[in-house]
């Protein structure tokens, strides 16, 4: 998926499209958990933190100003 396609998913998620947000979660969850695992030193804790991050992201995605910066925003 290129940046344009991802930006479209983000725009749809901002419009409360749960399917689009789910696709974003699937796309980024592996990288997020790997990143958090390095910080947390525990995959289990990293998965829990990632889940919380995605719950907060869903609640606040409307605050994302640049759809191309979703990964950094997350």
XYZ file of N, CA and C in Angstrom:
222
model
N 0.854 -1.176 0.000
C 0.000 0.000 0.000
C 0.897 1.236 0.000
N 0.604 2.148 -0.867
C 1.421 3.358 -0.917
C 0.848 4.438 0.004
N 1.566 5.552 0.088
C 1.163 6.630 0.999
C -0.212 7.205 0.658
N -0.526 7.296 -0.618
C -1.819 7.842 -1.025
C -2.957 6.945 -0.558
N -2.789 5.642 -0.727
C -3.821 4.700 -0.277
C -3.982 4.755 1.239
N -2.852 4.852 1.946
C -2.927 4.934 3.398
C -3.617 6.225 3.827
N -3.306 7.329 3.169
C -3.949 8.603 3.497
C -5.462 8.507 3.310
N -5.892 7.794 2.292
C -7.336 7.611 2.071
C -7.956 6.802 3.208
N -7.232 5.772 3.665
C -7.731 4.996 4.809
C -7.848 5.884 6.043
N -6.845 6.719 6.264
C -6.866 7.618 7.423
C -8.043 8.580 7.312
N -8.264 9.134 6.144
C -9.390 10.053 5.955
C -10.715 9.352 6.234
N -10.835 8.117 5.764
C -12.055 7.352 6.049
C -12.187 7.076 7.542
N -11.074 6.737 8.197
C -11.106 6.490 9.642
C -11.509 7.755 10.386
N -11.021 8.898 9.932
C -11.397 10.177 10.554
C -12.900 10.428 10.442
N -13.495 9.876 9.393
C -14.943 9.986 9.186
C -15.693 8.866 9.911
N -14.985 8.172 10.812
C -15.538 7.120 11.685
C -15.825 5.823 10.934
N -15.055 5.530 9.896
C -15.164 4.265 9.179
C -14.319 3.226 9.918
N -14.984 2.356 10.667
C -14.289 1.366 11.491
C -13.503 0.373 10.642
N -14.004 0.026 9.468
C -13.275 -0.909 8.596
C -11.946 -0.306 8.146
N -11.944 0.960 7.809
C -10.700 1.628 7.403
C -9.715 1.651 8.565
N -10.208 1.939 9.757
C -9.323 1.964 10.924
C -8.762 0.572 11.205
N -9.581 -0.444 11.059
C -9.115 -1.821 11.250
C -7.986 -2.143 10.273
N -8.109 -1.691 9.053
C -7.041 -1.916 8.072
C -5.754 -1.215 8.488
N -5.874 -0.030 9.062
C -4.691 0.671 9.565
C -4.058 -0.095 10.723
N -4.881 -0.611 11.611
C -4.371 -1.397 12.741
C -3.611 -2.614 12.222
N -4.195 -3.323 11.293
C -3.551 -4.509 10.736
C -2.224 -4.128 10.080
N -2.227 -3.038 9.358
C -1.028 -2.600 8.640
C 0.120 -2.240 9.586
N -0.190 -1.627 10.730
C 0.854 -1.077 11.590
C 1.093 -1.834 12.894
N 0.246 -2.780 13.237
C 0.358 -3.395 14.560
C 1.667 -4.148 14.760
N 2.155 -4.839 13.754
C 3.404 -5.576 13.907
C 4.568 -4.664 14.240
N 4.692 -3.588 13.492
C 5.784 -2.637 13.724
C 5.642 -1.959 15.081
N 4.409 -1.622 15.460
C 4.198 -0.953 16.743
C 4.566 -1.881 17.900
N 4.140 -3.127 17.835
C 4.453 -4.066 18.910
C 5.956 -4.325 18.978
N 6.614 -4.457 17.834
C 8.077 -4.645 17.846
C 8.772 -3.450 18.488
N 8.342 -2.253 18.125
C 8.918 -1.028 18.700
C 8.697 -0.996 20.215
N 7.473 -1.240 20.632
C 7.159 -1.196 22.060
C 7.856 -2.315 22.831
N 8.037 -3.466 22.207
C 8.727 -4.581 22.868
C 10.151 -4.209 23.240
N 10.803 -3.446 22.386
C 12.172 -3.004 22.682
C 12.192 -2.076 23.890
N 11.180 -1.241 24.002
C 11.105 -0.288 25.118
C 10.660 -0.998 26.395
N 9.643 -1.833 26.279
C 9.026 -2.467 27.447
C 9.762 -3.722 27.908
N 10.584 -4.293 27.038
C 11.303 -5.543 27.341
C 10.358 -6.711 27.587
N 9.132 -6.599 27.064
C 8.137 -7.659 27.219
C 7.142 -7.558 26.062
N 7.016 -8.640 25.312
C 6.058 -8.645 24.211
C 4.632 -8.538 24.724
N 4.335 -9.212 25.829
C 2.981 -9.172 26.384
C 2.601 -7.746 26.784
N 3.482 -7.067 27.477
C 3.205 -5.684 27.878
C 3.098 -4.807 26.633
N 3.960 -5.029 25.665
C 3.935 -4.251 24.425
C 2.591 -4.417 23.710
N 2.074 -5.631 23.677
C 0.777 -5.873 23.042
C -0.343 -5.144 23.774
N -0.279 -5.120 25.098
C -1.293 -4.413 25.884
C -1.214 -2.907 25.646
N -0.003 -2.376 25.607
C 0.184 -0.945 25.363
C -0.273 -0.596 23.950
N 0.031 -1.446 22.990
C -0.396 -1.210 21.609
C -1.926 -1.193 21.525
N -2.571 -2.118 22.223
C -4.035 -2.148 22.224
C -4.596 -0.841 22.785
N -4.013 -0.363 23.866
C -4.448 0.913 24.453
C -4.200 2.064 23.481
N -3.059 2.027 22.811
C -2.738 3.079 21.839
C -3.769 3.108 20.721
N -4.162 1.945 20.237
C -5.156 1.907 19.164
C -6.536 2.343 19.645
N -6.880 2.034 20.873
C -8.162 2.507 21.407
C -8.164 4.033 21.482
N -7.058 4.595 21.956
C -6.958 6.062 22.031
C -6.900 6.684 20.641
N -6.218 6.005 19.733
C -6.136 6.516 18.358
C -7.533 6.582 17.739
N -8.328 5.542 17.946
C -9.695 5.542 17.394
C -10.512 6.701 17.983
N -10.344 6.941 19.265
C -11.090 8.020 19.921
C -10.636 9.402 19.457
N -9.373 9.516 19.060
C -8.798 10.841 18.776
C -8.308 11.034 17.351
N -8.639 10.121 16.453
C -8.099 10.222 15.104
C -8.527 11.514 14.409
N -9.628 12.074 14.839
C -10.080 13.346 14.257
C -9.081 14.488 14.505
N -8.151 14.301 15.449
C -7.162 15.350 15.737
C -5.954 15.285 14.799
N -5.859 14.230 14.019
C -4.740 14.078 13.091
C -4.905 15.067 11.942
N -3.960 15.965 11.808
C -4.058 17.014 10.792
C -3.558 16.578 9.418
N -2.546 15.721 9.379
C -1.954 15.304 8.110
C -2.067 13.791 7.979
N -2.974 13.309 7.128
C -3.150 11.861 6.975
C -1.872 11.124 6.573
N -0.940 11.809 5.957
C 0.321 11.173 5.572
C 1.246 10.946 6.768
N 0.911 11.512 7.914
C 1.739 11.391 9.121
C 1.104 10.465 10.165
N 0.199 9.599 9.735
C -0.504 8.715 10.660
C 0.463 7.916 11.535
N 1.448 7.294 10.902
C 2.371 6.435 11.670
C 3.078 7.224 12.760
N 3.558 8.411 12.439
C 4.239 9.232 13.429
C 3.261 9.693 14.520
N 2.052 10.020 14.121
C 1.034 10.459 15.070
C 0.700 9.332 16.049
N 0.586 8.144 15.515
C 0.244 6.994 16.351
C 1.300 6.778 17.411
